[in-house]
């Protein structure tokens, strides 16, 4: 116990030291930039071009690209005007507010020339020469081609201008100084567009371009280092985002049934796939936006991601598949036997109570052929249960899946007011043991506390069953 504590302490000290060292480095670079080079120059303001000066076909293409890039998700506040910014983006260094990217000359990007816009996307530099923070995923958007930037620019410059200033960021020192980002860029930004696309077949190149560039899948699915940069060599290895776990999409994917290109296509297109379930939370918004994308782009993304997840080899896949099928059969049989046995021993232990809750409150919808919108998948198939922690599972148990107005979407009741924190934790523990052969989760209680405290809602707005 004591030894573990000391080791942890030593680990923390090392981390603190490394943090301090790199911080010094960043500051040194920033000071260097400040003193020796003036930093990037300002680009002259322009009078906002008339909307009619843009080719409608290019504007239309820009609209699709903006959807793939999730520009609205980050730049339109709930209930706010489109693209007027002010969405709070929490980071370990403080809160950053997205900016107004409507063509208002005073408070938006109306005075930005196409060159200024292009520079922001590619280098993370504002029109006035100040550095932008990578909460704006320019480390991905740097890959966006000139042509696509032109279309995005045309799309944004033809939106309704909104006169609105956004709240000031609340970043801690030294990150409240934008100059520090000069050092960050030097360390972590590899300016695009990369020339690897030219060496690939068209389909793979398109998939890579969309995943790495505009689609910025890694912004949520790649773990970050202590300076908030995505870790090199860990692309799509899974990460935490806004209290959710964005599962690994590489060979370490927790999915019980390995993802295939076809399954990924269905999941990304409809927000649901029968062997993997439904896209929730931030992923629901990604899927909702992808609805605007042409079929071949979604296929290219699916094929590229499937390639990442099968890098470990087909052999592993085959054996996993067999194991899963065996486990599914077992799980279903065992669960019903269990629930009968457990009815006699209510509350005898955590597992016991979890089993009882599962049998009484969950099995009816999650076992057997119950149709949508109330039919849930066999929980042995859910990455929420095979994943690295209980975060997503407890969120869905507490909040449920609310019905979505206007579309036929899957519905699950919220259990947050029906069972207490201890029972949610007990249930999670039981499900993990029951439906996986993986080790137990370490801090389920924390997941429950976080889910209760966050007030985050589960969005499934993207899940369209009527398209299937
Ligand atoms: C993950 C959230 C996120 C996404 C997605 C996103 N942005 Fe942003 N964007 C931000 C944030 C946050 C800022 C402000 C950064 C700062 O102040 O340094 C920003 C700033 C910008 C700026 C600089 C504007 C200014 O006035 O300084 C432009 C231009 C921009 N975004 C365009 C886009 C476009 C185009 C897309 C879609 C292709 C997009 N953004 C998608 C979060 C996002
Ligand atoms: C804003 C953050 C965010 C972005 C951007 C994002 N994802 Fe996700 N993704 C998530 C979260 C969170 C989950 C878990 C959602 C859940 O539990 O339903 C997820 C889940 C997934 C899953 C399901 C994995 C499994 O094992 O169940 C796939 C596949 C996926 N994302 C693919 C993508 C692709 C491809 C992209 C880029 C086009 C992308 N994601 C971009 C946050 C994101
Ligand atoms: C009224 C029916 C209903 C009940 C009761 C219900 N669920 Fe669900 N559940 C659903 C539906 C529908 C979905 C969405 C489809 C899917 O992904 O399985 C879902 C999704 C889920 C998921 C996400 C699966 C995935 O990865 O996509 C989990 C985990 C889950 N439910 C757990 C539970 C637990 C635990 C209980 C009991 C406390 C429960 N559910 C009770 C209908 C129900």
XYZ file of C-alpha atoms and ligand atoms in Angstrom:
597
model
C 0.000 0.000 0.000
C 2.613 2.433 1.227
C 5.062 1.330 -1.443
C 2.411 1.755 -4.153
C 1.746 5.245 -2.837
C 5.409 6.180 -2.889
C 5.808 4.853 -6.400
C 2.842 6.845 -7.504
C 4.314 9.893 -5.815
C 7.626 9.318 -7.610
C 5.730 8.914 -10.855
C 3.968 12.201 -10.242
C 7.241 13.951 -9.397
C 8.776 12.695 -12.640
C 5.755 13.885 -14.544
C 5.876 17.261 -12.849
C 9.580 17.571 -13.686
C 9.032 16.602 -17.303
C 6.138 19.013 -17.492
C 8.284 21.837 -16.095
C 11.114 21.048 -18.512
C 8.935 21.016 -21.578
C 7.159 24.135 -20.387
C 10.545 25.874 -20.190
C 11.294 24.668 -23.697
C 7.990 26.002 -24.986
C 8.581 29.319 -23.282
C 12.125 29.519 -24.645
C 10.903 28.883 -28.172
C 8.113 31.380 -27.707
C 10.466 34.044 -26.384
C 12.832 33.254 -29.242
C 10.059 33.720 -31.765
C 8.980 36.894 -30.067
C 12.426 38.439 -29.894
C 14.121 37.275 -33.068
C 11.303 36.860 -35.498
C 8.177 38.897 -35.336
C 6.005 35.773 -35.697
C 3.553 35.415 -38.527
C 2.492 38.707 -40.132
C -1.051 40.057 -40.132
C -2.873 39.620 -43.429
C -4.671 42.774 -44.606
C -8.401 42.934 -43.904
C -10.765 42.882 -46.871
C -14.289 44.173 -47.386
C -16.557 41.118 -47.070
C -17.149 39.820 -50.617
C -20.756 39.726 -51.841
C -22.338 36.310 -51.418
C -23.222 36.352 -55.120
C -19.520 36.457 -56.027
C -19.125 32.800 -55.016
C -19.941 29.947 -57.391
C -23.024 28.147 -55.968
C -21.576 24.752 -56.892
C -18.457 25.512 -54.841
C -20.590 26.735 -51.925
C -22.538 23.490 -52.045
C -19.359 21.437 -51.961
C -18.196 23.569 -49.043
C -21.368 22.741 -47.117
C -20.609 19.031 -47.356
C -16.993 19.550 -46.351
C -18.077 21.676 -43.388
C -20.331 18.832 -42.246
C -17.511 16.278 -42.516
C -15.296 18.673 -40.539
C -17.950 19.151 -37.807
C -17.547 22.946 -38.041
C -21.098 23.441 -36.725
C -20.638 21.130 -33.724
C -17.928 23.366 -32.308
C -18.972 26.723 -33.721
C -22.743 26.710 -33.112
C -23.780 26.987 -29.467
C -26.933 25.111 -28.401
C -29.800 27.412 -29.270
C -27.361 29.950 -30.739
C -27.025 31.366 -34.257
C -25.303 29.151 -36.806
C -21.489 29.422 -36.752
C -21.511 32.352 -34.299
C -19.198 30.490 -31.893
C -19.101 30.777 -28.080
C -19.108 27.010 -27.532
C -17.059 26.328 -24.389
C -14.380 23.715 -24.991
C -12.892 22.408 -21.745
C -9.171 21.537 -21.804
C -6.802 20.547 -18.993
C -5.395 24.093 -19.254
C -8.684 25.968 -18.989
C -11.703 26.728 -21.141
C -11.403 27.870 -24.751
C -14.366 29.392 -26.545
C -14.904 28.752 -30.222
C -14.971 31.870 -32.355
C -17.582 33.488 -34.551
C -16.849 32.236 -38.087
C -19.764 33.982 -39.790
C -18.811 36.685 -42.327
C -19.444 39.578 -39.924
C -16.558 41.988 -40.533
C -16.218 43.194 -36.943
C -16.744 40.048 -34.858
C -16.499 37.176 -37.364
C -14.232 36.354 -40.311
C -15.850 38.774 -42.787
C -12.589 40.685 -43.177
C -10.569 37.505 -43.811
C -9.260 36.900 -47.323
C -9.143 33.351 -48.633
C -5.394 33.389 -47.949
C -6.000 34.265 -44.294
C -8.550 31.452 -43.983
C -6.203 29.003 -45.653
C -3.388 29.959 -43.278
C -5.640 29.435 -40.243
C -6.589 25.950 -41.416
C -3.063 24.969 -42.358
C -0.930 26.633 -39.719
C -3.281 27.598 -36.885
C -2.632 31.329 -37.279
C -5.283 34.043 -37.060
C -5.670 36.788 -39.668
C -3.962 39.264 -37.314
C -0.969 36.910 -36.959
C -1.804 35.577 -33.469
C -1.561 31.841 -32.886
C -4.726 29.781 -32.497
C -5.075 27.003 -29.932
C -5.319 23.393 -31.084
C -8.778 23.095 -29.482
C -9.411 24.126 -33.089
C -8.121 20.906 -34.670
C -5.779 22.583 -37.160
C -3.269 19.802 -36.476
C -5.710 17.744 -38.597
C -7.112 20.475 -40.836
C -3.548 21.212 -41.963
C -4.124 18.253 -44.332
C -7.061 19.936 -46.082
C -6.300 20.657 -49.744
C -6.294 24.152 -51.284
C -9.375 23.260 -53.261
C -11.327 22.087 -50.239
C -10.271 25.160 -48.262
C -11.557 27.327 -51.105
C -14.931 25.572 -50.938
C -15.095 25.841 -47.132
C -14.274 29.525 -47.371
C -16.987 30.049 -49.985
C -19.487 28.248 -47.786
C -18.685 30.256 -44.646
C -18.570 33.606 -46.462
C -22.071 33.005 -47.803
C -23.636 32.332 -44.343
C -25.719 34.952 -42.580
C -23.339 37.354 -40.827
C -23.904 37.438 -37.058
C -22.619 40.312 -34.968
C -21.574 38.562 -31.754
C -18.473 38.526 -29.615
C -17.536 35.391 -27.720
C -16.500 35.130 -24.039
C -12.801 35.417 -23.184
C -10.845 32.177 -22.684
C -9.931 31.220 -19.128
C -6.534 29.631 -19.637
C -3.855 29.301 -16.990
C -0.365 30.774 -17.340
C 1.593 30.318 -19.591
C -1.096 29.058 -21.954
C -2.975 32.345 -21.776
C -0.162 33.683 -24.004
C -0.833 32.645 -27.572
C 2.876 32.989 -28.426
C 3.507 29.774 -26.475
C 1.825 27.956 -29.346
C 4.838 28.756 -31.530
C 6.712 26.218 -29.410
C 3.815 23.779 -29.477
C 3.628 23.970 -33.267
C 7.342 23.387 -33.573
C 7.071 20.247 -31.446
C 3.758 18.805 -32.564
C 2.478 20.278 -35.831
C 3.507 18.581 -39.047
C 2.187 21.025 -41.630
C 0.272 19.460 -44.499
C -0.929 18.552 -46.911
C 1.185 15.430 -46.701
C 2.572 13.953 -49.899
C 1.843 10.354 -48.857
C -1.537 10.548 -50.591
C 0.195 10.505 -53.957
C 1.791 7.134 -53.141
C -1.530 5.378 -52.398
C -4.420 4.033 -54.402
C -7.268 6.509 -54.683
C -9.582 4.818 -52.160
C -6.985 4.509 -49.396
C -5.783 8.057 -50.017
C -9.352 9.365 -49.732
C -9.940 7.407 -46.512
C -6.710 8.617 -44.940
C -7.377 12.195 -46.055
C -10.839 12.208 -44.483
C -9.867 10.397 -41.269
C -6.629 12.270 -40.621
C -7.640 15.588 -42.148
C -11.118 17.053 -42.286
C -12.820 14.278 -40.279
C -10.238 14.667 -37.451
C -11.217 11.300 -35.949
C -7.979 11.332 -33.951
C -8.993 14.513 -32.132
C -11.208 12.276 -29.998
C -9.869 8.759 -30.608
C -6.115 9.376 -30.159
C -4.682 9.706 -26.633
C -2.985 13.034 -25.857
C 0.243 13.805 -24.052
C 0.485 16.175 -21.098
C 0.699 19.175 -23.436
C -2.525 18.266 -25.122
C -0.953 16.978 -28.338
C -1.944 13.649 -29.845
C 0.684 11.020 -29.084
C 2.857 10.029 -32.010
C 2.546 6.358 -32.878
C -0.714 5.982 -30.936
C -3.088 7.094 -33.672
C -6.679 6.003 -32.927
C -5.607 4.016 -29.847
C -8.594 5.308 -27.829
C -8.966 8.334 -25.538
C -11.178 10.240 -23.142
C -13.250 13.126 -24.431
C -15.842 15.216 -22.576
C -16.313 12.454 -20.005
C -16.830 9.831 -22.706
C -14.464 7.121 -23.814
C -13.829 7.253 -27.541
C -12.903 3.596 -28.040
C -9.743 2.419 -29.726
C -10.241 1.993 -33.467
C -6.869 0.350 -34.102
C -5.885 -3.254 -33.438
C -6.628 -2.724 -29.728
C -10.333 -2.102 -30.442
C -12.420 -3.550 -27.590
C -15.235 -4.572 -29.939
C -16.292 -8.164 -29.241
C -17.056 -8.743 -32.912
C -14.224 -7.201 -34.935
C -15.231 -4.218 -37.027
C -15.401 -4.761 -40.764
C -15.633 -2.082 -43.446
C -19.281 -3.025 -44.023
C -20.159 -2.783 -40.322
C -18.329 0.547 -39.998
C -20.168 1.867 -42.997
C -23.549 1.015 -41.416
C -22.516 2.471 -38.049
C -21.236 5.708 -39.581
C -24.194 6.013 -41.954
C -27.079 5.098 -39.607
C -25.597 5.507 -36.123
C -26.401 1.864 -35.436
C -24.977 -1.510 -36.358
C -26.479 -4.764 -35.133
C -23.253 -6.275 -33.781
C -21.968 -3.073 -32.189
C -24.939 -1.007 -31.182
C -25.667 2.664 -31.307
C -23.470 5.798 -31.572
C -23.993 8.044 -28.543
C -22.771 11.346 -27.159
C -20.119 13.158 -29.218
C -20.083 10.287 -31.714
C -23.784 10.802 -32.389
C -22.989 14.324 -33.567
C -20.213 13.055 -35.818
C -22.613 10.576 -37.390
C -25.322 13.223 -37.766
C -22.874 15.385 -39.696
C -21.653 12.520 -41.852
C -25.188 12.177 -43.125
C -24.365 15.033 -45.490
C -21.322 13.209 -46.865
C -21.514 11.263 -50.126
C -21.715 7.497 -49.814
C -18.274 6.937 -51.313
C -16.657 9.184 -48.704
C -18.279 7.287 -45.829
C -17.159 4.041 -47.478
C -13.615 5.367 -47.812
C -13.566 6.252 -44.088
C -14.994 2.838 -43.155
C -12.499 0.976 -45.310
C -9.569 2.947 -43.953
C -10.606 2.415 -40.302
C -11.237 -1.282 -40.920
C -7.676 -1.479 -42.253
C -6.381 0.032 -39.004
C -8.302 -2.362 -36.803
C -7.253 -5.480 -38.648
C -3.563 -4.664 -38.720
C -3.093 -7.288 -35.986
C -3.972 -9.940 -38.499
C -6.915 -11.974 -39.632
C -6.007 -14.861 -37.374
C -6.743 -12.942 -34.199
C -10.038 -11.881 -35.714
C -11.116 -15.384 -36.513
C -10.353 -16.678 -33.041
C -12.070 -13.667 -31.452
C -15.148 -14.298 -33.531
C -15.341 -17.916 -32.396
C -14.814 -16.925 -28.768
C -17.514 -14.292 -28.982
C -20.058 -16.625 -30.450
C -19.374 -19.158 -27.722
C -19.557 -16.443 -25.082
C -22.810 -15.061 -26.412
C -24.514 -18.424 -26.139
C -23.082 -18.969 -22.680
C -23.906 -15.481 -21.562
C -27.532 -15.705 -22.484
C -27.987 -19.174 -20.983
C -26.055 -18.306 -17.847
C -27.835 -15.018 -17.338
C -31.263 -16.574 -17.245
C -30.131 -19.411 -14.978
C -28.439 -16.827 -12.849
C -31.385 -14.528 -12.613
C -33.519 -17.400 -11.354
C -30.926 -18.407 -8.811
C -30.459 -14.830 -7.773
C -34.058 -14.113 -7.183
C -33.619 -16.289 -4.097
C -30.665 -14.292 -2.835
C -31.522 -10.653 -3.397
C -28.817 -8.306 -2.227
C -26.564 -11.054 -0.893
C -23.553 -9.380 -2.567
C -22.800 -6.701 -5.169
C -22.766 -9.275 -7.940
C -26.014 -10.717 -6.653
C -27.819 -7.420 -6.700
C -26.328 -6.558 -10.096
C -27.626 -9.836 -11.466
C -31.075 -9.179 -10.088
C -31.221 -5.682 -11.547
C -30.015 -6.984 -14.904
C -32.635 -9.728 -14.991
C -35.425 -7.440 -13.873
C -34.606 -4.196 -15.673
C -32.361 -4.969 -18.646
C -32.682 -8.516 -19.955
C -36.203 -7.979 -21.257
C -34.937 -5.557 -23.882
C -31.369 -6.812 -24.341
C -31.982 -10.528 -24.751
C -33.942 -12.190 -27.459
C -35.673 -10.837 -30.493
C -37.269 -7.632 -29.321
C -37.555 -5.171 -32.195
C -36.392 -1.589 -32.288
C -36.934 0.987 -30.927
C -36.860 -0.924 -27.617
C -34.734 -3.892 -28.655
C -31.168 -3.461 -27.433
C -28.187 -5.519 -28.543
C -26.846 -8.519 -26.648
C -24.654 -6.740 -24.112
C -21.775 -9.164 -24.789
C -21.379 -7.248 -28.057
C -21.192 -3.759 -26.587
C -17.892 -1.873 -26.424
C -19.445 -0.091 -23.437
C -18.903 -3.350 -21.540
C -15.744 -4.667 -23.218
C -14.115 -1.189 -23.159
C -11.351 0.082 -20.853
C -13.601 1.676 -18.195
C -17.209 1.959 -17.088
C -17.718 5.594 -18.178
C -19.940 5.047 -21.205
C -21.892 2.215 -19.574
C -22.825 4.157 -16.442
C -23.717 7.219 -18.521
C -26.154 5.214 -20.598
C -27.623 3.447 -17.563
C -28.127 6.745 -15.710
C -29.348 8.848 -18.632
C -30.850 6.239 -20.959
C -31.419 6.968 -24.622
C -34.145 9.587 -24.963
C -36.504 9.433 -27.902
C -35.531 11.805 -30.685
C -38.278 14.059 -31.999
C -39.165 13.483 -35.605
C -37.249 10.273 -36.300
C -37.586 6.654 -35.291
C -34.635 6.160 -32.978
C -33.724 3.522 -30.390
C -35.126 4.277 -26.937
C -33.898 3.128 -23.555
C -35.302 4.375 -20.246
C -33.067 6.337 -17.859
C -32.353 4.485 -14.630
C -30.676 7.385 -12.816
C -33.684 8.026 -10.603
C -34.556 4.379 -10.127
C -31.319 2.888 -8.820
C -28.737 4.552 -6.571
C -25.015 5.008 -7.197
C -24.056 1.821 -5.388
C -26.526 -0.158 -7.452
C -25.292 1.353 -10.728
C -21.733 0.416 -9.745
C -22.809 -3.090 -8.706
C -24.638 -3.549 -11.979
C -21.613 -2.382 -13.984
C -19.382 -4.772 -12.100
C -21.777 -7.629 -12.699
C -22.131 -6.921 -16.436
C -18.368 -6.751 -16.881
C -17.931 -10.143 -15.226
C -20.957 -11.689 -16.876
C -20.377 -10.626 -20.479
C -16.587 -10.388 -20.873
C -13.570 -12.444 -19.969
C -11.621 -9.246 -19.220
C -10.442 -8.098 -15.811
C -12.732 -6.056 -13.588
C -12.763 -2.247 -13.938
C -10.749 -0.391 -11.359
C -12.728 2.698 -10.420
C -16.392 2.216 -11.241
C -17.456 4.488 -8.355
C -15.581 7.390 -9.941
C -17.252 6.757 -13.299
C -20.616 6.882 -11.531
C -19.784 10.097 -9.647
C -18.543 11.749 -12.855
C -21.589 10.681 -14.833
C -23.918 12.008 -12.135
C -22.039 15.271 -11.781
C -21.519 16.066 -15.426
C -25.111 16.722 -16.384
C -24.101 15.587 -19.855
C -26.935 14.250 -21.886
C -26.816 11.289 -24.191
C -27.514 12.427 -27.709
C -28.563 9.910 -30.297
C -29.926 12.420 -32.733
C -28.035 10.735 -35.513
C -29.535 7.335 -35.206
C -31.999 6.933 -38.000
C -33.715 3.627 -38.016
C -35.896 4.601 -40.919
C -32.835 4.540 -43.165
C -32.123 0.921 -42.499
C -13.297 20.525 -31.990
C -13.882 21.827 -32.129
C -13.729 22.573 -33.429
C -14.037 22.119 -34.693
C -14.514 20.747 -35.105
C -13.822 23.240 -35.573
N -13.391 24.328 -34.884
Fe -12.901 26.123 -35.639
N -12.243 26.718 -33.825
C -12.439 26.041 -32.645
C -11.964 26.836 -31.540
C -12.009 26.447 -30.078
C -11.464 28.039 -32.102
C -10.811 29.179 -31.352
C -9.363 28.867 -31.117
C -8.616 29.989 -30.471
O -9.239 30.947 -29.989
O -7.395 29.925 -30.476
C -11.649 27.911 -33.540
C -11.245 28.884 -34.449
C -11.483 28.816 -35.800
C -11.060 29.827 -36.750
C -10.320 31.128 -36.401
C -11.323 32.224 -36.323
C -10.883 33.430 -35.552
O -11.616 34.416 -35.591
O -9.867 33.401 -34.862
C -11.493 29.426 -37.973
C -11.314 30.152 -39.297
C -12.172 28.182 -37.790
N -12.151 27.818 -36.472
C -12.764 27.471 -38.811
C -13.294 26.192 -38.660
C -13.788 25.388 -39.757
C -13.858 25.846 -41.200
C -14.159 24.201 -39.228
C -14.700 22.976 -39.936
C -13.927 22.508 -41.079
C -13.878 24.245 -37.795
N -13.384 25.474 -37.487
C -14.075 23.196 -36.931
C -12.960 24.776 -32.513
C -13.332 23.963 -33.568
C -15.983 14.617 -30.913
C -15.311 13.386 -30.610
C -15.280 12.300 -31.670
C -14.895 12.409 -32.986
C -14.441 13.655 -33.742
C -14.998 11.081 -33.534
N -15.432 10.188 -32.582
Fe -15.856 8.209 -32.858
N -16.462 8.047 -30.939
C -16.453 9.059 -30.005
C -17.034 8.567 -28.765
C -17.200 9.358 -27.493
C -17.393 7.221 -28.992
C -18.109 6.283 -28.031
C -19.587 6.493 -28.289
C -20.501 5.491 -27.694
O -20.213 4.956 -26.625
O -21.544 5.260 -28.318
C -17.020 6.933 -30.362
C -17.225 5.684 -30.979
C -16.821 5.379 -32.257
C -16.950 4.064 -32.841
C -17.523 2.826 -32.157
C -16.404 1.997 -31.601
C -16.871 0.776 -30.858
O -16.040 -0.117 -30.633
O -18.062 0.727 -30.466
C -16.449 4.166 -34.119
C -16.359 3.057 -35.138
C -16.010 5.530 -34.315
N -16.255 6.239 -33.161
C -15.434 6.012 -35.478
C -15.084 7.356 -35.692
C -14.586 7.869 -36.938
C -14.342 7.062 -38.200
C -14.384 9.204 -36.766
C -13.922 10.246 -37.780
C -14.749 10.355 -38.973
C -14.763 9.509 -35.396
N -15.169 8.359 -34.780
C -14.701 10.784 -34.856
C -15.996 10.357 -30.201
C -15.602 10.892 -31.424
C -37.025 -0.569 -22.953
C -35.918 -1.337 -23.435
C -34.576 -1.228 -22.712
C -34.291 -1.440 -21.391
C -35.270 -1.756 -20.271
C -32.842 -1.331 -21.258
N -32.280 -1.042 -22.476
Fe -30.336 -0.742 -22.816
N -30.748 -0.212 -24.744
C -31.982 -0.276 -25.326
C -31.881 0.143 -26.709
C -33.017 0.188 -27.711
C -30.535 0.467 -26.929
C -29.927 0.991 -28.251
C -29.545 -0.137 -29.148
C -28.244 -0.752 -28.674
O -27.189 -0.167 -28.908
O -28.306 -1.818 -28.020
C -29.842 0.226 -25.674
C -28.481 0.388 -25.498
C -27.785 -0.013 -24.369
C -26.369 -0.040 -24.254
C -25.390 0.369 -25.336
C -25.081 -0.803 -26.208
C -24.141 -0.358 -27.316
O -22.928 -0.487 -27.174
O -24.647 0.163 -28.297
C -26.052 -0.505 -23.013
C -24.675 -0.714 -22.435
C -27.299 -0.774 -22.345
N -28.332 -0.461 -23.202
C -27.406 -1.259 -21.063
C -28.619 -1.453 -20.415
C -28.720 -1.830 -19.028
C -27.550 -2.110 -18.117
C -30.060 -1.891 -18.732
C -30.712 -2.181 -17.411
C -30.381 -1.307 -16.322
C -30.782 -1.557 -19.954
N -29.870 -1.303 -20.949
C -32.151 -1.522 -20.074
C -33.161 -0.667 -24.726
C -33.307 -0.965 -23.379
